[in-house]
């Protein structure tokens, strides 16, 4: 099916999901919308996140997508159930794939979660993990500085390092698996891994979500069967300088992935 | 949904899938049928494998299962399409989850596959991988001795070691990911890893299949919501001494997993 996979996020974090979709499903077209104007969603109240998410969804539905990925943990926490119920295309959030991957990987059943305040306070990961396996012990930690820091393009360097160390020092020491419960966090994965040591396996909700989109598209016979390179479309609601920088430099779309990519400003 | 997940295999190999289902989905009941009397399926012609597989499927359908896992790569290769079309419950094979996991893991896009002659000659993994990502280079190797060796309970020791070394020496050296394309192989995973070295990541189709069963049951709202320990049922068509040995000792069901387990002889 040649229709696109729609991807929405509060800003640039969801680009890690788009990147993984393009890597794992190179034949699929992506239409991405990042609400950079109103980012971050993490500290916003539930009804506001819901409203903003619906604005984005409506923008993508006009572009006739075959599946919707909510590439934002906060938006997934607040809107997944509602969107699954109301849309007649598969809706995939980023929480459940990360939870299932962690259940697969953990040996000790002690799993850590880091995310925005919204995601952590919503308890969405505890619920997703325990729904499947009640034996999992969950250790959550809100990291309110990470997403804004990454949105500024601060992905390495002294100050980022300091913030990541100070935050990760508060994580429970006995976990063997950590879910990066915010799609921004893969962009500072190396820093987080360094602070925790190699005994802890990091689960990228971005990678795992792309993997499950692949599963669902195949099970529902919706994989694209054509072999031409897809023309991806990227939209932002605000300034897109950091956005384009992340697309080009950090995620390396230019070098390793598919072209062409169009980037446009969206009014939603 | 309190109905069971049905699992079929040519013999004991599928127990690795059952084990992973029980570990990753501890609230789900498993009904397992191993056709130990007619094992191995690997060298048998396609129409025979189809007939035997349908015998097993009919045995399980009488027990009112909510999903069917074909925990045998050979049977998946020959019957998945037909079973998906004819049954009105989700049918999950072991090939596609392993393929998707390999696509997620590989960095070099050079993926090795080992399996029975039937699985390798069917080209089912090449098809599954390239359908999703045409850039993957696939290096296949049939390992006709592995499954019969494991069915005899020979999981370590000098002769097993020799067979595994001699076989794995023939694998292409540049792969970074190897799919264990037979559900028996996780039982000799350590030996295979030793022969290939730690740079190659092994993908267990058993683990990955359990992960995808979890995905599909959630997406279709079929996860069991009750919290009591499920009473699993295990059936074999032939002698079940090795079968029970593998359940008890090797997979450690007794110690780490759920009880009770019943083991019965099945006439199919």
Short mmCIF file of C-alpha atoms in Angstrom, two decimals:
data_model
loop_
_atom_site.label_atom_id
_atom_site.label_comp_id
_atom_site.label_asym_id
_atom_site.label_seq_id
_atom_site.Cartn_x
_atom_site.Cartn_y
_atom_site.Cartn_z
CA UNK A 1 0.00 0.00 0.00
CA UNK A 2 1.63 3.21 -1.17
CA UNK A 3 0.04 5.55 1.31
CA UNK A 4 2.34 7.09 3.91
CA UNK A 5 2.88 6.37 7.58
CA UNK A 6 2.01 9.50 9.53
CA UNK A 7 4.25 10.42 12.44
CA UNK A 8 3.47 13.15 14.98
CA UNK A 9 5.53 14.55 17.81
CA UNK A 10 5.72 17.58 20.04
CA UNK A 11 8.98 18.57 18.32
CA UNK A 12 12.15 16.91 17.13
CA UNK A 13 12.14 13.85 19.41
CA UNK A 14 9.93 11.90 17.06
CA UNK A 15 12.60 12.24 14.37
CA UNK A 16 14.31 9.30 16.11
CA UNK A 17 11.18 7.26 15.38
CA UNK A 18 11.06 8.53 11.79
CA UNK A 19 14.74 7.63 11.44
CA UNK A 20 14.09 4.09 12.64
CA UNK A 21 11.04 3.72 10.40
CA UNK A 22 13.17 4.80 7.42
CA UNK A 23 15.95 2.41 8.42
CA UNK A 24 13.78 -0.62 9.19
CA UNK A 25 11.11 0.02 6.54
CA UNK A 26 13.02 1.70 3.68
CA UNK A 27 10.14 1.23 1.22
CA UNK A 28 7.64 3.16 3.32
CA UNK A 29 6.90 6.86 2.87
CA UNK A 30 6.86 9.00 6.02
CA UNK A 31 4.90 12.20 6.60
CA UNK A 32 6.17 13.80 9.79
CA UNK A 33 4.74 16.68 11.76
CA UNK A 34 6.57 18.20 14.72
CA UNK A 35 4.76 20.78 16.84
CA UNK A 36 7.97 22.71 17.57
CA UNK A 37 5.99 25.92 18.15
CA UNK A 38 4.27 24.50 21.24
CA UNK A 39 6.98 22.10 22.40
CA UNK A 40 7.51 20.73 25.06
CA UNK A 41 4.30 18.82 25.80
CA UNK A 42 5.73 17.17 28.96
CA UNK A 43 4.71 19.82 31.51
CA UNK A 44 1.36 20.72 29.87
CA UNK A 45 -2.03 19.66 31.30
CA UNK A 46 -3.74 16.61 29.80
CA UNK A 47 -6.56 18.47 28.00
CA UNK A 48 -4.08 20.78 26.28
CA UNK A 49 -1.92 17.88 25.09
CA UNK A 50 -5.07 16.19 23.79
CA UNK A 51 -6.16 19.29 21.88
CA UNK A 52 -2.71 19.82 20.34
CA UNK A 53 -2.45 16.16 19.40
CA UNK A 54 -5.81 16.26 17.62
CA UNK A 55 -4.63 19.37 15.70
CA UNK A 56 -1.68 17.34 14.43
CA UNK A 57 -3.75 14.25 13.70
CA UNK A 58 -6.21 16.27 11.61
CA UNK A 59 -3.35 17.79 9.61
CA UNK A 60 -2.07 14.30 8.75
CA UNK A 61 -5.48 12.75 8.08
CA UNK A 62 -5.91 15.31 5.28
CA UNK A 63 -2.81 13.78 3.70
CA UNK A 64 -4.42 10.31 3.57
CA UNK A 65 -2.09 8.22 5.76
CA UNK A 66 -2.46 4.43 6.22
CA UNK A 67 -1.22 4.29 9.83
CA UNK A 68 -0.50 6.83 12.56
CA UNK A 69 2.47 6.75 14.90
CA UNK A 70 2.26 8.93 18.01
CA UNK A 71 6.00 9.41 18.35
CA UNK A 72 5.72 11.26 21.65
CA UNK A 73 5.42 9.49 24.98
CA UNK A 74 3.42 12.28 26.60
CA UNK A 75 0.89 12.36 23.76
CA UNK A 76 0.76 8.54 23.79
CA UNK A 77 0.07 8.55 27.51
CA UNK A 78 -2.88 10.93 27.15
CA UNK A 79 -4.40 10.16 23.74
CA UNK A 80 -3.61 6.63 22.50
CA UNK A 81 -6.83 5.04 23.75
CA UNK A 82 -9.01 7.77 22.28
CA UNK A 83 -7.22 7.84 18.93
CA UNK A 84 -7.33 4.03 18.59
CA UNK A 85 -11.04 4.15 19.19
CA UNK A 86 -11.85 7.04 16.85
CA UNK A 87 -9.58 6.47 13.84
CA UNK A 88 -10.11 3.65 11.38
CA UNK A 89 -6.39 3.16 10.69
CA UNK A 90 -3.87 1.44 13.00
CA UNK A 91 -2.61 3.84 15.69
CA UNK A 92 0.70 2.94 17.28
CA UNK A 93 2.05 4.65 20.38
CA UNK A 94 5.62 4.58 21.65
CA UNK A 95 4.91 3.27 25.14
CA UNK A 96 3.76 -0.30 24.51
CA UNK A 97 6.58 -1.32 22.12
CA UNK A 98 9.21 -0.12 24.60
CA UNK A 99 7.43 -1.96 27.41
CA UNK A 100 7.30 -5.23 25.44
CA UNK A 101 10.96 -4.96 24.46
CA UNK A 102 11.92 -4.43 28.11
CA UNK A 103 9.89 -7.48 29.16
CA UNK A 104 11.76 -9.49 26.53
CA UNK A 105 15.21 -8.19 27.57
CA UNK A 106 15.12 -8.06 31.38
CA UNK A 107 16.48 -11.03 33.32
CA UNK A 108 15.96 -9.58 36.79
CA UNK A 109 12.47 -8.15 36.16
CA UNK A 110 13.76 -4.81 37.48
CA UNK A 111 13.11 -2.22 34.83
CA UNK A 112 13.84 1.51 34.93
CA UNK A 113 11.91 4.18 33.04
CA UNK A 114 12.95 7.73 32.31
CA UNK A 115 10.66 10.26 30.68
CA UNK A 116 9.10 13.70 30.93
CA UNK A 117 7.13 14.65 34.01
CA UNK A 118 3.90 14.10 32.09
CA UNK A 119 4.87 10.61 31.03
CA UNK A 120 6.19 9.57 34.44
CA UNK A 121 3.28 11.04 36.39
CA UNK A 122 0.77 9.37 34.07
CA UNK A 123 2.14 5.97 35.16
CA UNK A 124 1.59 4.79 31.60
CA UNK A 125 4.67 2.54 31.56
CA UNK A 126 3.83 0.91 34.89
CA UNK A 127 0.41 0.13 33.51
CA UNK A 128 1.72 -1.16 30.16
CA UNK A 129 4.36 -3.37 31.81
CA UNK A 130 2.18 -4.77 34.57
CA UNK A 131 -0.75 -5.40 32.26
CA UNK A 132 1.46 -7.94 30.48
CA UNK A 133 3.72 -9.09 33.32
CA UNK A 134 2.70 -8.27 36.90
CA UNK A 135 6.08 -9.50 38.19
CA UNK A 136 8.01 -6.55 36.74
CA UNK A 137 9.32 -4.07 39.32
CA UNK A 138 9.28 -0.59 37.84
CA UNK A 139 11.59 2.25 38.88
CA UNK A 140 10.55 5.56 37.32
CA UNK A 141 12.42 8.84 37.12
CA UNK A 142 11.21 12.08 35.59
CA UNK A 143 13.93 13.95 33.70
CA UNK A 144 12.36 17.37 33.10
CA UNK A 145 15.58 18.91 31.74
CA UNK A 146 16.40 16.35 29.05
CA UNK A 147 13.83 17.17 26.36
CA UNK A 148 14.23 20.97 26.49
CA UNK A 149 18.03 20.51 26.47
CA UNK A 150 17.81 18.30 23.39
CA UNK A 151 15.31 20.65 21.68
CA UNK A 152 18.06 23.29 21.94
CA UNK A 153 20.40 20.97 20.07
CA UNK A 154 22.57 20.38 23.17
CA UNK A 155 23.44 16.71 22.61
CA UNK A 156 26.94 16.55 24.06
CA UNK A 157 29.43 18.84 25.79
CA UNK A 158 30.08 19.73 29.39
CA UNK A 159 26.69 21.11 30.43
CA UNK A 160 24.68 18.27 28.86
CA UNK A 161 27.01 15.77 30.50
CA UNK A 162 26.53 17.41 33.89
CA UNK A 163 22.74 17.41 33.60
CA UNK A 164 22.62 13.78 32.48
CA UNK A 165 24.96 12.63 35.26
CA UNK A 166 23.10 14.51 37.99
CA UNK A 167 19.79 13.07 36.81
CA UNK A 168 20.89 9.49 36.20
CA UNK A 169 22.56 9.33 39.62
CA UNK A 170 19.04 9.27 41.05
CA UNK A 171 18.05 6.10 39.17
CA UNK A 172 17.62 2.91 41.22
CA UNK A 173 20.87 0.96 41.08
CA UNK A 174 19.52 -2.58 40.62
CA UNK A 175 17.77 -2.26 37.27
CA UNK A 176 19.15 -4.32 34.36
CA UNK A 177 17.04 -2.62 31.66
CA UNK A 178 16.18 1.05 31.14
CA UNK A 179 13.43 2.26 28.86
CA UNK A 180 14.17 5.58 27.20
CA UNK A 181 10.58 6.69 27.66
CA UNK A 182 10.88 9.83 25.57
CA UNK A 183 11.67 9.84 21.88
CA UNK A 184 14.20 12.65 22.39
CA UNK A 185 16.43 10.47 24.54
CA UNK A 186 18.01 8.28 21.83
CA UNK A 187 19.80 11.48 20.79
CA UNK A 188 21.74 11.38 24.09
CA UNK A 189 21.82 7.58 24.37
CA UNK A 190 25.61 7.39 24.60
CA UNK A 191 25.69 9.83 27.53
CA UNK A 192 22.99 7.90 29.40
CA UNK A 193 24.73 4.57 28.76
CA UNK A 194 28.00 6.00 30.05
CA UNK A 195 26.40 7.14 33.32
CA UNK A 196 24.70 3.77 33.95
CA UNK A 197 27.49 1.43 32.80
CA UNK A 198 27.26 -1.42 30.33
CA UNK A 199 25.36 -3.83 32.57
CA UNK A 200 22.15 -1.92 31.90
CA UNK A 201 20.52 -2.50 28.51
CA UNK A 202 18.89 0.61 27.08
CA UNK A 203 15.61 0.17 25.24
CA UNK A 204 14.91 2.82 22.65
CA UNK A 205 11.18 3.28 22.32
CA UNK A 206 11.94 4.67 18.85
CA UNK A 207 13.59 1.49 17.53
CA UNK A 208 10.99 -0.73 19.12
CA UNK A 209 8.08 1.31 17.81
CA UNK A 210 9.44 1.07 14.26
CA UNK A 211 9.77 -2.69 14.72
CA UNK A 212 6.13 -2.95 15.81
CA UNK A 213 4.90 -0.72 13.00
CA UNK A 214 6.60 -3.27 10.74
CA UNK A 215 4.76 -6.12 12.50
CA UNK A 216 1.38 -4.42 12.29
CA UNK A 217 1.73 -3.36 8.64
CA UNK A 218 2.62 -6.92 7.71
CA UNK A 219 -0.13 -8.59 9.73
CA UNK A 220 -2.68 -6.21 8.19
CA UNK A 221 -1.23 -6.61 4.66
CA UNK A 222 -0.38 -2.92 4.41
CA UNK A 223 3.34 -3.04 3.61
CA UNK A 224 4.29 -1.07 0.53
CA UNK A 225 5.07 -3.46 -2.32
CA UNK A 226 6.66 -0.94 -4.69
CA UNK A 227 10.41 -0.60 -4.68
CA UNK A 228 10.99 3.05 -5.63
CA UNK A 229 12.50 5.31 -3.02
CA UNK A 230 9.74 7.07 -1.15
CA UNK A 231 9.58 10.87 -0.99
CA UNK A 232 9.31 11.73 2.65
CA UNK A 233 7.67 14.92 3.88
CA UNK A 234 8.58 16.76 7.06
CA UNK A 235 6.55 19.58 8.57
CA UNK A 236 7.05 21.78 11.61
CA UNK A 237 4.78 24.35 13.22
CA UNK A 238 7.58 26.65 14.34
CA UNK A 239 11.14 27.56 13.51
CA UNK A 240 12.83 24.70 11.83
CA UNK A 241 16.54 25.44 12.10
CA UNK A 242 17.23 22.93 14.89
CA UNK A 243 14.80 20.59 13.19
CA UNK A 244 16.71 20.62 9.91
CA UNK A 245 20.03 20.40 11.77
CA UNK A 246 18.85 17.23 13.54
CA UNK A 247 17.54 15.74 10.30
CA UNK A 248 20.74 16.46 8.41
CA UNK A 249 23.53 16.06 10.91
CA UNK A 250 22.51 14.04 13.90
CA UNK A 251 20.26 11.44 12.34
CA UNK A 252 22.37 11.33 9.20
CA UNK A 253 19.42 11.09 6.85
CA UNK A 254 21.56 12.67 4.15
CA UNK A 255 24.26 10.10 4.24
CA UNK A 256 22.74 6.79 5.08
CA UNK A 257 19.11 7.11 4.38
CA UNK A 258 16.71 8.06 1.68
CA UNK A 259 16.22 11.16 -0.26
CA UNK A 260 14.54 13.45 -1.14
CA UNK A 261 13.18 15.00 1.99
CA UNK A 262 11.02 18.10 1.90
CA UNK A 263 10.70 20.31 4.97
CA UNK A 264 7.82 22.74 5.21
CA UNK A 265 6.15 24.96 7.71
CA UNK A 266 2.70 23.79 8.81
CA UNK A 267 -0.21 25.80 10.19
CA UNK A 268 -2.40 23.53 12.31
CA UNK B 1 -9.48 -13.28 27.11
CA UNK B 2 -8.94 -16.49 29.07
CA UNK B 3 -8.65 -18.84 26.11
CA UNK B 4 -5.23 -20.40 25.52
CA UNK B 5 -2.53 -19.67 22.99
CA UNK B 6 -2.02 -22.82 20.89
CA UNK B 7 1.56 -23.74 20.04
CA UNK B 8 2.52 -26.47 17.55
CA UNK B 9 5.90 -27.88 16.64
CA UNK B 10 7.42 -30.93 15.00
CA UNK B 11 8.89 -31.91 18.37
CA UNK B 12 10.64 -30.25 21.27
CA UNK B 13 12.06 -27.20 19.49
CA UNK B 14 8.87 -25.24 19.94
CA UNK B 15 9.29 -25.58 23.70
CA UNK B 16 11.71 -22.65 23.42
CA UNK B 17 8.82 -20.61 22.03
CA UNK B 18 6.49 -21.87 24.78
CA UNK B 19 9.15 -20.99 27.34
CA UNK B 20 9.41 -17.45 25.99
CA UNK B 21 5.63 -17.06 25.86
CA UNK B 22 5.44 -18.14 29.51
CA UNK B 23 8.26 -15.76 30.46
CA UNK B 24 7.03 -12.73 28.51
CA UNK B 25 3.29 -13.35 28.93
CA UNK B 26 3.01 -15.02 32.35
CA UNK B 27 -0.78 -14.56 32.50
CA UNK B 28 -1.43 -16.48 29.27
CA UNK B 29 -2.32 -20.17 29.16
CA UNK B 30 -0.38 -22.33 26.69
CA UNK B 31 -1.58 -25.52 25.00
CA UNK B 32 1.41 -27.13 23.30
CA UNK B 33 1.50 -30.01 20.86
CA UNK B 34 4.78 -31.53 19.68
CA UNK B 35 4.67 -34.11 16.90
CA UNK B 36 7.63 -36.04 18.32
CA UNK B 37 6.44 -39.25 16.63
CA UNK B 38 7.04 -37.84 13.15
CA UNK B 39 9.89 -35.41 13.93
CA UNK B 40 11.94 -34.06 12.16
CA UNK B 41 9.90 -32.15 9.61
CA UNK B 42 12.97 -30.49 8.03
CA UNK B 43 13.76 -33.15 5.38
CA UNK B 44 10.11 -34.04 4.58
CA UNK B 45 8.38 -32.94 1.36
CA UNK B 46 6.11 -29.92 1.47
CA UNK B 47 2.78 -31.75 1.13
CA UNK B 48 3.63 -34.07 4.01
CA UNK B 49 4.59 -31.18 6.29
CA UNK B 50 1.31 -29.47 5.34
CA UNK B 51 -0.74 -32.57 6.17
CA UNK B 52 1.00 -33.13 9.52
CA UNK B 53 0.64 -29.47 10.41
CA UNK B 54 -3.10 -29.56 9.71
CA UNK B 55 -3.38 -32.66 11.95
CA UNK B 56 -1.86 -30.66 14.76
CA UNK B 57 -3.92 -27.56 14.07
CA UNK B 58 -7.16 -29.56 14.18
CA UNK B 59 -6.16 -31.10 17.51
CA UNK B 60 -5.70 -27.62 18.98
CA UNK B 61 -8.76 -26.06 17.38
CA UNK B 62 -10.86 -28.61 19.30
CA UNK B 63 -9.42 -27.07 22.46
CA UNK B 64 -10.73 -23.60 21.58
CA UNK B 65 -7.58 -21.53 21.31
CA UNK B 66 -7.56 -17.75 20.74
CA UNK B 67 -4.34 -17.60 18.70
CA UNK B 68 -2.08 -20.14 16.99
CA UNK B 69 1.71 -20.07 17.01
CA UNK B 70 3.47 -22.23 14.44
CA UNK B 71 6.61 -22.74 16.50
CA UNK B 72 8.44 -24.59 13.73
CA UNK B 73 10.28 -22.82 10.94
CA UNK B 74 9.71 -25.61 8.43
CA UNK B 75 5.97 -25.67 9.08
CA UNK B 76 5.88 -21.85 8.98
CA UNK B 77 7.66 -21.87 5.63
CA UNK B 78 5.12 -24.24 4.08
CA UNK B 79 1.82 -23.47 5.81
CA UNK B 80 1.68 -19.94 7.27
CA UNK B 81 -0.05 -18.35 4.29
CA UNK B 82 -2.68 -21.06 4.08
CA UNK B 83 -3.36 -21.13 7.83
CA UNK B 84 -3.65 -17.34 8.02
CA UNK B 85 -6.19 -17.44 5.24
CA UNK B 86 -8.28 -20.33 6.57
CA UNK B 87 -8.38 -19.77 10.34
CA UNK B 88 -10.31 -16.94 11.93
CA UNK B 89 -7.85 -16.46 14.78
CA UNK B 90 -4.42 -14.75 14.56
CA UNK B 91 -1.78 -17.15 13.23
CA UNK B 92 1.81 -16.25 14.05
CA UNK B 93 4.79 -17.96 12.45
CA UNK B 94 8.38 -17.91 13.68
CA UNK B 95 9.98 -16.59 10.50
CA UNK B 96 8.69 -13.02 10.28
CA UNK B 97 9.43 -12.00 13.91
CA UNK B 98 13.02 -13.21 13.58
CA UNK B 99 13.39 -11.38 10.28
CA UNK B 100 12.06 -8.13 11.74
CA UNK B 101 14.31 -8.38 14.79
CA UNK B 102 17.34 -8.92 12.52
CA UNK B 103 16.41 -5.86 10.45
CA UNK B 104 16.25 -3.85 13.67
CA UNK B 105 19.58 -5.16 15.00
CA UNK B 106 21.89 -5.31 11.97
CA UNK B 107 24.15 -2.33 11.31
CA UNK B 108 25.91 -3.79 8.25
CA UNK B 109 22.77 -5.21 6.58
CA UNK B 110 24.62 -8.55 6.33
CA UNK B 111 22.45 -11.15 8.00
CA UNK B 112 23.08 -14.88 8.38
CA UNK B 113 20.37 -17.53 8.65
CA UNK B 114 20.73 -21.09 9.87
CA UNK B 115 17.93 -23.62 9.72
CA UNK B 116 16.84 -27.05 8.55
CA UNK B 117 17.22 -28.00 4.90
CA UNK B 118 13.49 -27.44 4.41
CA UNK B 119 13.59 -23.94 5.86
CA UNK B 120 16.75 -22.90 4.01
CA UNK B 121 15.68 -24.37 0.66
CA UNK B 122 12.27 -22.70 0.93
CA UNK B 123 14.04 -19.29 0.93
CA UNK B 124 11.40 -18.12 3.36
CA UNK B 125 13.79 -15.88 5.31
CA UNK B 126 15.20 -14.24 2.18
CA UNK B 127 11.66 -13.45 1.14
CA UNK B 128 10.61 -12.17 4.58
CA UNK B 129 13.72 -9.97 4.93
CA UNK B 130 13.72 -8.56 1.41
CA UNK B 131 9.99 -7.92 1.40
CA UNK B 132 10.62 -5.40 4.18
CA UNK B 133 14.16 -4.25 3.36
CA UNK B 134 15.59 -5.07 -0.09
CA UNK B 135 19.04 -3.84 1.02
CA UNK B 136 19.64 -6.80 3.35
CA UNK B 137 22.28 -9.27 2.14
CA UNK B 138 21.31 -12.76 3.26
CA UNK B 139 23.77 -15.60 3.90
CA UNK B 140 21.98 -18.92 4.45
CA UNK B 141 23.31 -22.20 5.76
CA UNK B 142 21.39 -25.44 6.20
CA UNK B 143 22.35 -27.31 9.38
CA UNK B 144 20.76 -30.74 8.89
CA UNK B 145 22.42 -32.27 11.94
CA UNK B 146 21.40 -29.71 14.55
CA UNK B 147 17.70 -30.51 15.06
CA UNK B 148 18.10 -34.32 15.21
CA UNK B 149 21.05 -33.89 17.59
CA UNK B 150 18.98 -31.65 19.87
CA UNK B 151 15.93 -33.99 19.65
CA UNK B 152 18.25 -36.64 21.16
CA UNK B 153 18.94 -34.35 24.09
CA UNK B 154 22.56 -33.73 23.01
CA UNK B 155 22.89 -30.09 23.99
CA UNK B 156 26.53 -29.91 25.04
CA UNK B 157 29.57 -32.19 25.25
CA UNK B 158 32.31 -33.08 22.80
CA UNK B 159 30.31 -34.47 19.89
CA UNK B 160 27.77 -31.64 19.87
CA UNK B 161 30.60 -29.14 20.04
CA UNK B 162 32.34 -30.77 17.08
CA UNK B 163 29.19 -30.78 14.95
CA UNK B 164 28.41 -27.15 15.76
CA UNK B 165 31.97 -26.01 15.04
CA UNK B 166 32.21 -27.87 11.74
CA UNK B 167 28.88 -26.44 10.61
CA UNK B 168 29.36 -22.86 11.75
CA UNK B 169 32.80 -22.72 10.12
CA UNK B 170 30.92 -22.65 6.81
CA UNK B 171 28.99 -19.48 7.68
CA UNK B 172 29.93 -16.28 5.81
CA UNK B 173 32.38 -14.33 7.95
CA UNK B 174 31.06 -10.79 7.46
CA UNK B 175 27.62 -11.11 8.99
CA UNK B 176 26.89 -9.06 12.13
CA UNK B 177 23.56 -10.73 12.92
CA UNK B 178 22.56 -14.41 12.80
CA UNK B 179 18.97 -15.61 12.88
CA UNK B 180 18.51 -18.94 14.64
CA UNK B 181 15.99 -20.04 12.04
CA UNK B 182 14.91 -23.18 13.87
CA UNK B 183 13.24 -23.20 17.26
CA UNK B 184 15.54 -25.98 18.41
CA UNK B 185 18.62 -23.82 18.13
CA UNK B 186 18.19 -21.63 21.22
CA UNK B 187 18.92 -24.85 23.15
CA UNK B 188 22.50 -24.75 21.77
CA UNK B 189 22.74 -20.94 21.60
CA UNK B 190 25.86 -20.76 23.77
CA UNK B 191 27.73 -23.20 21.53
CA UNK B 192 26.78 -21.27 18.39
CA UNK B 193 27.76 -17.94 19.96
CA UNK B 194 31.11 -19.39 21.00
CA UNK B 195 31.89 -20.52 17.45
CA UNK B 196 30.96 -17.16 15.90
CA UNK B 197 32.42 -14.82 18.53
CA UNK B 198 30.73 -11.96 20.32
CA UNK B 199 30.63 -9.54 17.38
CA UNK B 200 27.71 -11.45 15.91
CA UNK B 201 24.33 -10.86 17.55
CA UNK B 202 22.15 -13.97 17.65
CA UNK B 203 18.44 -13.52 17.06
CA UNK B 204 16.27 -16.17 18.66
CA UNK B 205 13.15 -16.62 16.60
CA UNK B 206 11.58 -18.01 19.81
CA UNK B 207 12.07 -14.84 21.86
CA UNK B 208 11.03 -12.62 18.99
CA UNK B 209 7.92 -14.65 18.22
CA UNK B 210 6.78 -14.40 21.84
CA UNK B 211 7.35 -10.65 21.69
CA UNK B 212 5.17 -10.38 18.56
CA UNK B 213 2.44 -12.60 20.01
CA UNK B 214 2.38 -10.06 22.83
CA UNK B 215 2.05 -7.21 20.31
CA UNK B 216 -0.73 -8.89 18.37
CA UNK B 217 -2.75 -9.95 21.44
CA UNK B 218 -2.61 -6.39 22.72
CA UNK B 219 -3.51 -4.73 19.44
CA UNK B 220 -6.47 -7.10 19.04
CA UNK B 221 -7.52 -6.70 22.71
CA UNK B 222 -7.02 -10.39 23.44
CA UNK B 223 -4.59 -10.26 26.38
CA UNK B 224 -5.78 -12.23 29.39
CA UNK B 225 -6.92 -9.83 32.09
CA UNK B 226 -7.15 -12.35 34.95
CA UNK B 227 -4.19 -12.70 37.25
CA UNK B 228 -4.36 -16.35 38.36
CA UNK B 229 -1.56 -18.63 37.26
CA UNK B 230 -2.57 -20.38 34.07
CA UNK B 231 -2.64 -24.20 33.86
CA UNK B 232 -0.56 -25.05 30.84
CA UNK B 233 -1.12 -28.24 28.85
CA UNK B 234 1.60 -30.10 26.92
CA UNK B 235 0.92 -32.91 24.48
CA UNK B 236 3.22 -35.11 22.42
CA UNK B 237 2.43 -37.68 19.74
CA UNK B 238 5.31 -39.98 20.59
CA UNK B 239 7.60 -40.90 23.45
CA UNK B 240 7.88 -38.04 25.81
CA UNK B 241 10.96 -38.79 27.90
CA UNK B 242 13.24 -36.28 26.16
CA UNK B 243 10.28 -33.94 25.98
CA UNK B 244 9.74 -33.98 29.73
CA UNK B 245 13.50 -33.76 30.34
CA UNK B 246 13.68 -30.59 28.24
CA UNK B 247 10.65 -29.11 29.97
CA UNK B 248 11.99 -29.86 33.42
CA UNK B 249 15.72 -29.43 33.20
CA UNK B 250 16.78 -27.40 30.23
CA UNK B 251 14.05 -24.81 30.04
CA UNK B 252 13.71 -24.69 33.80
CA UNK B 253 9.92 -24.50 33.77
CA UNK B 254 9.84 -26.14 37.19
CA UNK B 255 12.06 -23.67 38.88
CA UNK B 256 11.49 -20.29 37.34
CA UNK B 257 8.21 -20.52 35.58
CA UNK B 258 4.66 -21.43 36.20
CA UNK B 259 3.05 -24.49 37.43
CA UNK B 260 1.15 -26.78 37.08
CA UNK B 261 2.03 -28.35 33.76
CA UNK B 262 0.28 -31.44 32.48
CA UNK B 263 1.93 -33.65 29.88
CA UNK B 264 -0.18 -36.06 27.90
CA UNK B 265 0.09 -38.28 24.91
CA UNK B 266 -1.93 -37.12 21.89
CA UNK B 267 -3.35 -39.11 19.01
CA UNK B 268 -3.73 -36.87 15.99
#
